[in-house]
Amino acid sequence: MLTVSMTVNGIAVSADVEARTLLVQFLREKLGLTGTHIGCDTSQCGACVVHLNGKSVKSCTTLAVQANGAAVTTIEGLAAADGTLHPMQEAFRDNHGLQCGFCTPGMVMSAIDLAQSHADLSEAEIREGLEGNMCRCTGYHNIVKAVKAGAQAMTAAMRR
Amino acid sequence: MYDFGYHRPDTAADAASLLTKNGEAKVVAGGMTLIPTLKQRLAQPSDLVDLGGAADLKGIKIEGGGITIGAMTTHAEVARSGDVQKTILALAVLAGGIGDPQVRNRGTIGGSVANSDPGADYPAAVLGLGAKIRTNKREIAADNFFKGMFETALQDGEIITAIHFPKPEKAGYCKHPNPASRYAIVGVLVAKTASGVRVAVTGAGPCAFRSKELEVALGGSFSADAAKGAKIKSDGLNNDLHATAAYRAHLVSVMAARAVAAAG
Ligand SMILES: Cc1cc2nc3c(=O)[nH]c(=O)nc-3n(C[C@H](O)[C@H](O)[C@H](O)COP(=O)(O)OP(=O)(O)OC[C@H]3O[C@@H](n4cnc5c(N)ncnc54)[C@H](O)[C@@H]3O)c2cc1C
Ligand code: FES
Ligand code: FES
């Protein structure tokens, strides 16, 4: 067993894990943060995307020990303490960007990283930026609309 | 996944000595290839030596007019680097087309080159640009590096520390990606250099290789038409559910023509 310590959604956590424990298992099974989903477990679908030091990564293809000392943000860490949704979450709701919701946590985490690293996203950039996230329900159209609106709302919130 | 010991050394030298001490150890870089392999129990290393803590393996610098990229530099960092974009734009374009953003945030140039996946993008750049692969033991010329499918000139315990790309006069890269994974079904890097034209192909064979036919054709005239006119033989090319050997042969000259057009 190895001890890992990291900050998850702003809270310092520490636990003993096997070296082979995946970051997604650590989050779901040790910390009970089941908002991060496992869709494929083969690095393809993006349901497991979280932010590792601010960048989107697939937590099913990252070892918990590789995140030792890092800052991790999951879908649970986005809304404000009073329950106010993050602008990207709000945009998914407003634009009907989800149906069953299974892909949504990963979509939202990827979308926030995308919006933070690009100004004024075009539709093509959004579709390309979501290359690593799969959705079996929506046909992507409303997801793209949601990301566009969410990115604009994030920029507006920053200006304020 | 079988369990393993885990080490996170601070330097490449410490990583190398950990590998020597643990004969069945393997290094892990971005883990984008190795972790899926471990999940499938296709490998059973006794220990993983994580290069993620070795600061001396990271970073991009201009060197001798060309560019040197540390082994642990991610695809996203190469794609975004202003130094790479202004020195060898084709390399930034190639890195920005690997997989998806999350793969690019973790996957590294060292891991990709060490792995020699038949469909990987970087080997085309390493070979096409005549790069030098620097390890903890020596410097290996690209022409002597790729030996076969998942097979390179690296010896047991040898770690890639950096890759040096000399600056070409012109270079372009174009791939026909697998629509699901984005790996190259065929990818071609063309480069016009002081010592002649180099053309490297990935995706079409067991590992990246240079195309004599295209080098001769483009040596005569560095134009898209010359690339399209080159006759590529399908003998020995990959033939699988994604594409037949004949289709891949056709794609080689089409991708080469587009790469030449992109090179300007
Ligand atoms: C969904 C998906 C899509 C992808 N699409 C593409 C694509 O379109 N194009 C493409 O080219 N690749 C693609 N990849 C592969 C990706 O680029 C990997 O990042 C890369 O092949 C391996 O790099 P890594 O840093 O993750 O290495 P790891 O997985 O950590 O290691 C790979 C191998 O290299 C060895 N190794 C790592 N670093 C070194 C070093 N410095 N010295 C010696 N040996 C070393 C390891 O021991 C291991 O055997 C994709 C991967 C995924 C999961
Ligand atoms: S569960 Fe991680 S990519 Fe599908
Ligand atoms: S909403 Fe069901 S998978 Fe995307």
JSON list of C-alpha atoms in Angstrom, two decimals, chain A residues 7-10 23 49-58 67 69-74 78 86 108-118 154, chain B residues 76 80 101-102 105-106:
[
{"chain": "A", "resi": 7, "resn": "THR", "atom": "CA", "xyz": [-6.56, 18.21, -3.04]},
{"chain": "A", "resi": 8, "resn": "VAL", "atom": "CA", "xyz": [-9.96, 17.17, -4.39]},
{"chain": "A", "resi": 9, "resn": "ASN", "atom": "CA", "xyz": [-12.46, 19.96, -4.99]},
{"chain": "A", "resi": 10, "resn": "GLY", "atom": "CA", "xyz": [-10.44, 22.18, -2.69]},
{"chain": "A", "resi": 23, "resn": "LEU", "atom": "CA", "xyz": [-7.70, 7.79, -10.14]},
{"chain": "A", "resi": 49, "resn": "VAL", "atom": "CA", "xyz": [-12.88, 13.21, -17.37]},
{"chain": "A", "resi": 50, "resn": "VAL", "atom": "CA", "xyz": [-11.73, 15.28, -14.39]},
{"chain": "A", "resi": 51, "resn": "HIS", "atom": "CA", "xyz": [-9.31, 18.19, -14.10]},
{"chain": "A", "resi": 52, "resn": "LEU", "atom": "CA", "xyz": [-5.81, 17.40, -12.90]},
{"chain": "A", "resi": 53, "resn": "ASN", "atom": "CA", "xyz": [-4.02, 20.65, -12.04]},
{"chain": "A", "resi": 54, "resn": "GLY", "atom": "CA", "xyz": [-6.56, 22.46, -14.22]},
{"chain": "A", "resi": 55, "resn": "LYS", "atom": "CA", "xyz": [-6.28, 20.26, -17.30]},
{"chain": "A", "resi": 56, "resn": "SER", "atom": "CA", "xyz": [-8.84, 17.72, -18.45]},
{"chain": "A", "resi": 57, "resn": "VAL", "atom": "CA", "xyz": [-7.66, 14.10, -18.23]},
{"chain": "A", "resi": 58, "resn": "LYS", "atom": "CA", "xyz": [-9.22, 10.65, -18.39]},
{"chain": "A", "resi": 67, "resn": "ALA", "atom": "CA", "xyz": [-2.02, 12.39, -8.99]},
{"chain": "A", "resi": 69, "resn": "GLY", "atom": "CA", "xyz": [0.31, 16.10, -4.65]},
{"chain": "A", "resi": 70, "resn": "ALA", "atom": "CA", "xyz": [-1.98, 17.38, -7.40]},
{"chain": "A", "resi": 71, "resn": "ALA", "atom": "CA", "xyz": [-5.19, 19.39, -7.37]},
{"chain": "A", "resi": 72, "resn": "VAL", "atom": "CA", "xyz": [-8.15, 17.47, -8.77]},
{"chain": "A", "resi": 73, "resn": "THR", "atom": "CA", "xyz": [-11.54, 18.91, -9.66]},
{"chain": "A", "resi": 74, "resn": "THR", "atom": "CA", "xyz": [-14.54, 16.68, -10.32]},
{"chain": "A", "resi": 78, "resn": "LEU", "atom": "CA", "xyz": [-18.15, 22.97, -9.83]},
{"chain": "A", "resi": 86, "resn": "HIS", "atom": "CA", "xyz": [-21.36, 26.59, -12.74]},
{"chain": "A", "resi": 108, "resn": "VAL", "atom": "CA", "xyz": [-18.94, 19.38, -18.75]},
{"chain": "A", "resi": 109, "resn": "MET", "atom": "CA", "xyz": [-15.37, 18.89, -17.45]},
{"chain": "A", "resi": 110, "resn": "SER", "atom": "CA", "xyz": [-13.97, 18.72, -21.01]},
{"chain": "A", "resi": 111, "resn": "ALA", "atom": "CA", "xyz": [-16.06, 21.71, -22.07]},
{"chain": "A", "resi": 112, "resn": "ILE", "atom": "CA", "xyz": [-14.77, 23.88, -19.22]},
{"chain": "A", "resi": 113, "resn": "ASP", "atom": "CA", "xyz": [-11.14, 23.07, -20.08]},
{"chain": "A", "resi": 114, "resn": "LEU", "atom": "CA", "xyz": [-11.91, 23.81, -23.74]},
{"chain": "A", "resi": 115, "resn": "ALA", "atom": "CA", "xyz": [-13.55, 27.15, -22.91]},
{"chain": "A", "resi": 116, "resn": "GLN", "atom": "CA", "xyz": [-10.65, 28.11, -20.65]},
{"chain": "A", "resi": 117, "resn": "SER", "atom": "CA", "xyz": [-8.03, 27.40, -23.31]},
{"chain": "A", "resi": 118, "resn": "HIS", "atom": "CA", "xyz": [-9.82, 29.02, -26.30]},
{"chain": "A", "resi": 154, "resn": "MET", "atom": "CA", "xyz": [-17.93, 31.92, -18.49]},
{"chain": "B", "resi": 76, "resn": "ALA", "atom": "CA", "xyz": [-0.66, 19.53, -25.92]},
{"chain": "B", "resi": 80, "resn": "ARG", "atom": "CA", "xyz": [0.69, 25.06, -28.24]},
{"chain": "B", "resi": 101, "resn": "PRO", "atom": "CA", "xyz": [-7.54, 16.79, -25.92]},
{"chain": "B", "resi": 102, "resn": "GLN", "atom": "CA", "xyz": [-7.38, 14.50, -22.88]},
{"chain": "B", "resi": 105, "resn": "ASN", "atom": "CA", "xyz": [-2.86, 16.50, -22.00]},
{"chain": "B", "resi": 106, "resn": "ARG", "atom": "CA", "xyz": [-1.20, 13.29, -20.71]}
]
